[in-house]
């Protein structure tokens, strides 16, 4: 009954989210993504675009606003569920690398904010996204390469407690294109120096 109208339900949920900050809507959205993954794949880019806007808005409110911080975390949970659905290795989802790359591009503002500022409460999600985006496909997009430097700076300055998590995307960067890793610079320093 629900599967054919998932797109309509998701559209209505986003309309509700634009009117009110409601954590229940975000949790329900996660449940829909997990339950109806094959139906979500075609609308994933639109969902991601909306969730990225919501995350950036909620996270801009700062640590003082507990409701906004919770809503930002729930946006990341919903994004995680969507990115998991787009795993090209799961044939039943009818997903391919093209949709995953679209989603990656849409998520760049979120990823950059997470890895380049001290948002330790969101770093786990950001590193998980980076791991997935650098793992799938034959190469790593130029967008993702722009995040490698900020990720290393964060590891060195404030995110050292997350070294176990950060190692995964770093290994993907190195194993996919070691030459690029050795020749890329960030703020006039090579990634190797960082």
CSV table of C-alpha atoms in Angstrom, one decimal:
chain,number,residue,atom,x,y,z
A,1,UNK,CA,0.0,0.0,0.0
A,2,UNK,CA,2.8,2.4,0.9
A,3,UNK,CA,5.5,1.6,-1.6
A,4,UNK,CA,3.8,3.2,-4.7
A,5,UNK,CA,3.3,6.5,-2.9
A,6,UNK,CA,6.6,6.8,-1.0
A,7,UNK,CA,7.6,9.8,-3.1
A,8,UNK,CA,4.4,11.6,-2.1
A,9,UNK,CA,4.8,10.7,1.5
A,10,UNK,CA,8.4,12.0,1.5
A,11,UNK,CA,7.3,15.2,-0.2
A,12,UNK,CA,4.7,15.8,2.5
A,13,UNK,CA,7.2,15.1,5.3
A,14,UNK,CA,9.5,17.7,3.9
A,15,UNK,CA,6.6,20.2,3.7
A,16,UNK,CA,5.9,19.5,7.4
A,17,UNK,CA,9.6,19.9,8.2
A,18,UNK,CA,9.6,23.3,6.6
A,19,UNK,CA,6.8,24.4,8.8
A,20,UNK,CA,7.9,23.0,12.1
A,21,UNK,CA,11.1,21.5,13.7
A,22,UNK,CA,9.9,18.0,14.5
A,23,UNK,CA,12.2,15.2,15.4
A,24,UNK,CA,9.5,12.6,15.0
A,25,UNK,CA,9.2,13.5,11.3
A,26,UNK,CA,13.0,12.9,10.8
A,27,UNK,CA,12.8,9.6,12.7
A,28,UNK,CA,9.8,8.5,10.5
A,29,UNK,CA,11.8,9.6,7.4
A,30,UNK,CA,14.6,7.3,8.5
A,31,UNK,CA,12.1,4.4,8.9
A,32,UNK,CA,10.7,5.0,5.5
A,33,UNK,CA,14.1,5.0,3.9
A,34,UNK,CA,15.1,1.7,5.6
A,35,UNK,CA,11.7,0.0,4.9
A,36,UNK,CA,11.3,1.1,1.3
A,37,UNK,CA,14.8,1.4,0.1
A,38,UNK,CA,14.2,0.5,-3.5
A,39,UNK,CA,11.5,3.1,-3.8
A,40,UNK,CA,13.8,5.8,-2.3
A,41,UNK,CA,16.7,5.4,-4.8
A,42,UNK,CA,15.0,7.4,-7.6
A,43,UNK,CA,14.2,10.3,-5.2
A,44,UNK,CA,17.4,10.1,-3.2
A,45,UNK,CA,19.0,13.3,-4.7
A,46,UNK,CA,16.0,15.4,-3.9
A,47,UNK,CA,15.8,14.0,-0.4
A,48,UNK,CA,19.5,14.6,0.2
A,49,UNK,CA,19.3,18.2,-1.1
A,50,UNK,CA,16.5,19.0,1.4
A,51,UNK,CA,18.2,17.2,4.3
A,52,UNK,CA,21.5,19.1,3.6
A,53,UNK,CA,19.7,22.4,3.8
A,54,UNK,CA,18.0,21.4,7.0
A,55,UNK,CA,21.3,20.1,8.6
A,56,UNK,CA,23.1,23.4,7.7
A,57,UNK,CA,20.3,25.4,9.1
A,58,UNK,CA,20.0,23.4,12.4
A,59,UNK,CA,23.8,23.1,12.9
A,60,UNK,CA,24.2,26.9,12.4
A,61,UNK,CA,22.1,27.4,15.6
A,62,UNK,CA,25.1,26.3,17.7
A,63,UNK,CA,25.6,24.0,20.6
A,64,UNK,CA,23.4,26.1,22.9
A,65,UNK,CA,20.1,25.1,21.1
A,66,UNK,CA,19.6,21.5,22.2
A,67,UNK,CA,16.6,21.0,19.9
A,68,UNK,CA,18.4,22.3,16.8
A,69,UNK,CA,21.5,20.1,17.7
A,70,UNK,CA,19.2,17.0,18.0
A,71,UNK,CA,17.5,17.9,14.7
A,72,UNK,CA,20.9,18.3,13.0
A,73,UNK,CA,21.9,14.9,14.3
A,74,UNK,CA,18.7,13.3,13.0
A,75,UNK,CA,19.2,14.9,9.6
A,76,UNK,CA,22.6,13.1,9.5
A,77,UNK,CA,20.9,9.9,10.5
A,78,UNK,CA,18.5,10.2,7.7
A,79,UNK,CA,21.3,11.0,5.3
A,80,UNK,CA,23.2,8.0,6.5
A,81,UNK,CA,20.1,5.8,5.8
A,82,UNK,CA,19.9,7.2,2.3
A,83,UNK,CA,23.6,6.8,1.5
A,84,UNK,CA,23.4,3.2,2.9
A,85,UNK,CA,20.5,2.5,0.5
A,86,UNK,CA,22.6,3.7,-2.4
A,87,UNK,CA,25.3,1.0,-1.9
A,88,UNK,CA,25.9,-0.2,-5.5
A,89,UNK,CA,26.8,-3.6,-4.2
A,90,UNK,CA,23.1,-4.3,-3.2
A,91,UNK,CA,21.4,-5.3,-6.4
A,92,UNK,CA,17.9,-5.2,-5.0
A,93,UNK,CA,18.2,-1.4,-4.5
A,94,UNK,CA,18.6,-0.7,-8.2
A,95,UNK,CA,21.3,1.9,-7.3
A,96,UNK,CA,24.3,2.7,-9.3
A,97,UNK,CA,27.4,4.8,-8.8
A,98,UNK,CA,25.9,7.7,-10.8
A,99,UNK,CA,23.2,8.4,-8.1
A,100,UNK,CA,25.8,8.0,-5.4
A,101,UNK,CA,28.0,10.6,-7.1
A,102,UNK,CA,25.0,13.0,-7.4
A,103,UNK,CA,24.4,12.6,-3.6
A,104,UNK,CA,28.1,13.1,-2.9
A,105,UNK,CA,28.1,16.4,-4.7
A,106,UNK,CA,25.0,17.6,-2.9
A,107,UNK,CA,26.5,16.6,0.4
A,108,UNK,CA,29.8,18.5,-0.1
A,109,UNK,CA,28.7,21.6,2.0
A,110,UNK,CA,27.8,19.3,4.9
A,111,UNK,CA,31.0,17.3,4.7
A,112,UNK,CA,33.1,20.4,4.4
A,113,UNK,CA,31.5,21.9,7.5
A,114,UNK,CA,31.9,18.7,9.5
A,115,UNK,CA,35.6,18.1,8.7
A,116,UNK,CA,36.8,21.7,8.6
A,117,UNK,CA,35.2,23.0,11.8
A,118,UNK,CA,35.1,21.6,15.3
A,119,UNK,CA,31.9,19.7,15.0
A,120,UNK,CA,33.0,16.6,16.9
A,121,UNK,CA,29.4,15.6,17.6
A,122,UNK,CA,28.9,15.1,13.8
A,123,UNK,CA,32.4,13.8,12.8
A,124,UNK,CA,31.4,10.1,13.0
A,125,UNK,CA,28.7,10.6,10.4
A,126,UNK,CA,31.0,12.8,8.2
A,127,UNK,CA,33.8,10.2,8.2
A,128,UNK,CA,31.4,7.4,7.5
A,129,UNK,CA,30.1,9.3,4.4
A,130,UNK,CA,33.6,10.0,3.3
A,131,UNK,CA,34.5,6.3,3.7
A,132,UNK,CA,31.5,5.3,1.5
A,133,UNK,CA,32.1,7.9,-1.1
A,134,UNK,CA,35.8,7.1,-1.5
A,135,UNK,CA,35.2,3.3,-1.5
A,136,UNK,CA,32.7,2.9,-4.3
A,137,UNK,CA,33.7,3.4,-8.0
A,138,UNK,CA,36.9,3.1,-9.8
A,139,UNK,CA,38.2,6.5,-8.7
A,140,UNK,CA,37.7,9.3,-6.2
A,141,UNK,CA,36.0,12.4,-7.3
A,142,UNK,CA,37.8,15.8,-7.3
A,143,UNK,CA,35.3,17.0,-4.7
A,144,UNK,CA,36.3,14.3,-2.3
A,145,UNK,CA,40.0,15.1,-2.8
A,146,UNK,CA,39.3,18.6,-1.6
A,147,UNK,CA,38.2,17.1,1.8
A,148,UNK,CA,41.3,15.1,2.4
A,149,UNK,CA,43.5,18.0,3.5
A,150,UNK,CA,40.9,19.5,5.9
A,151,UNK,CA,40.3,15.9,7.3
A,152,UNK,CA,44.1,15.6,8.0
A,153,UNK,CA,44.2,19.0,9.6
A,154,UNK,CA,41.2,18.1,11.9
A,155,UNK,CA,42.9,14.9,12.8
A,156,UNK,CA,46.1,16.8,13.8
A,157,UNK,CA,44.3,19.7,15.7
A,158,UNK,CA,41.2,18.5,17.3
A,159,UNK,CA,39.9,15.1,16.0
A,160,UNK,CA,42.7,12.8,17.3
A,161,UNK,CA,40.2,10.8,19.3
A,162,UNK,CA,38.7,9.7,16.0
A,163,UNK,CA,41.8,8.3,14.4
A,164,UNK,CA,40.3,4.8,14.1
A,165,UNK,CA,37.4,6.2,12.1
A,166,UNK,CA,39.5,8.6,10.0
A,167,UNK,CA,41.9,5.9,9.0
A,168,UNK,CA,39.2,4.3,6.8
A,169,UNK,CA,38.7,7.1,4.3
A,170,UNK,CA,42.5,7.8,4.4
A,171,UNK,CA,43.2,4.2,3.4
A,172,UNK,CA,40.7,4.6,0.5
A,173,UNK,CA,42.4,7.8,-0.7
A,174,UNK,CA,45.8,6.1,-0.7
A,175,UNK,CA,44.7,2.7,-2.1
A,176,UNK,CA,42.6,4.2,-4.9
A,177,UNK,CA,45.2,6.8,-6.1
A,178,UNK,CA,48.5,6.9,-4.2
A,179,UNK,CA,50.0,9.2,-6.9
A,180,UNK,CA,47.3,11.7,-6.3
A,181,UNK,CA,47.7,11.4,-2.6
A,182,UNK,CA,51.4,12.0,-2.8
A,183,UNK,CA,51.1,15.1,-5.1
A,184,UNK,CA,48.0,16.8,-3.6
A,185,UNK,CA,48.5,19.9,-1.4
A,186,UNK,CA,46.3,21.7,1.0
A,187,UNK,CA,47.3,25.2,2.3
A,188,UNK,CA,50.7,24.9,0.6
A,189,UNK,CA,51.5,21.6,2.4
A,190,UNK,CA,51.5,18.2,0.9
A,191,UNK,CA,49.0,15.6,2.2
A,192,UNK,CA,52.1,13.6,3.3
A,193,UNK,CA,53.3,16.5,5.4
A,194,UNK,CA,49.9,16.9,7.0
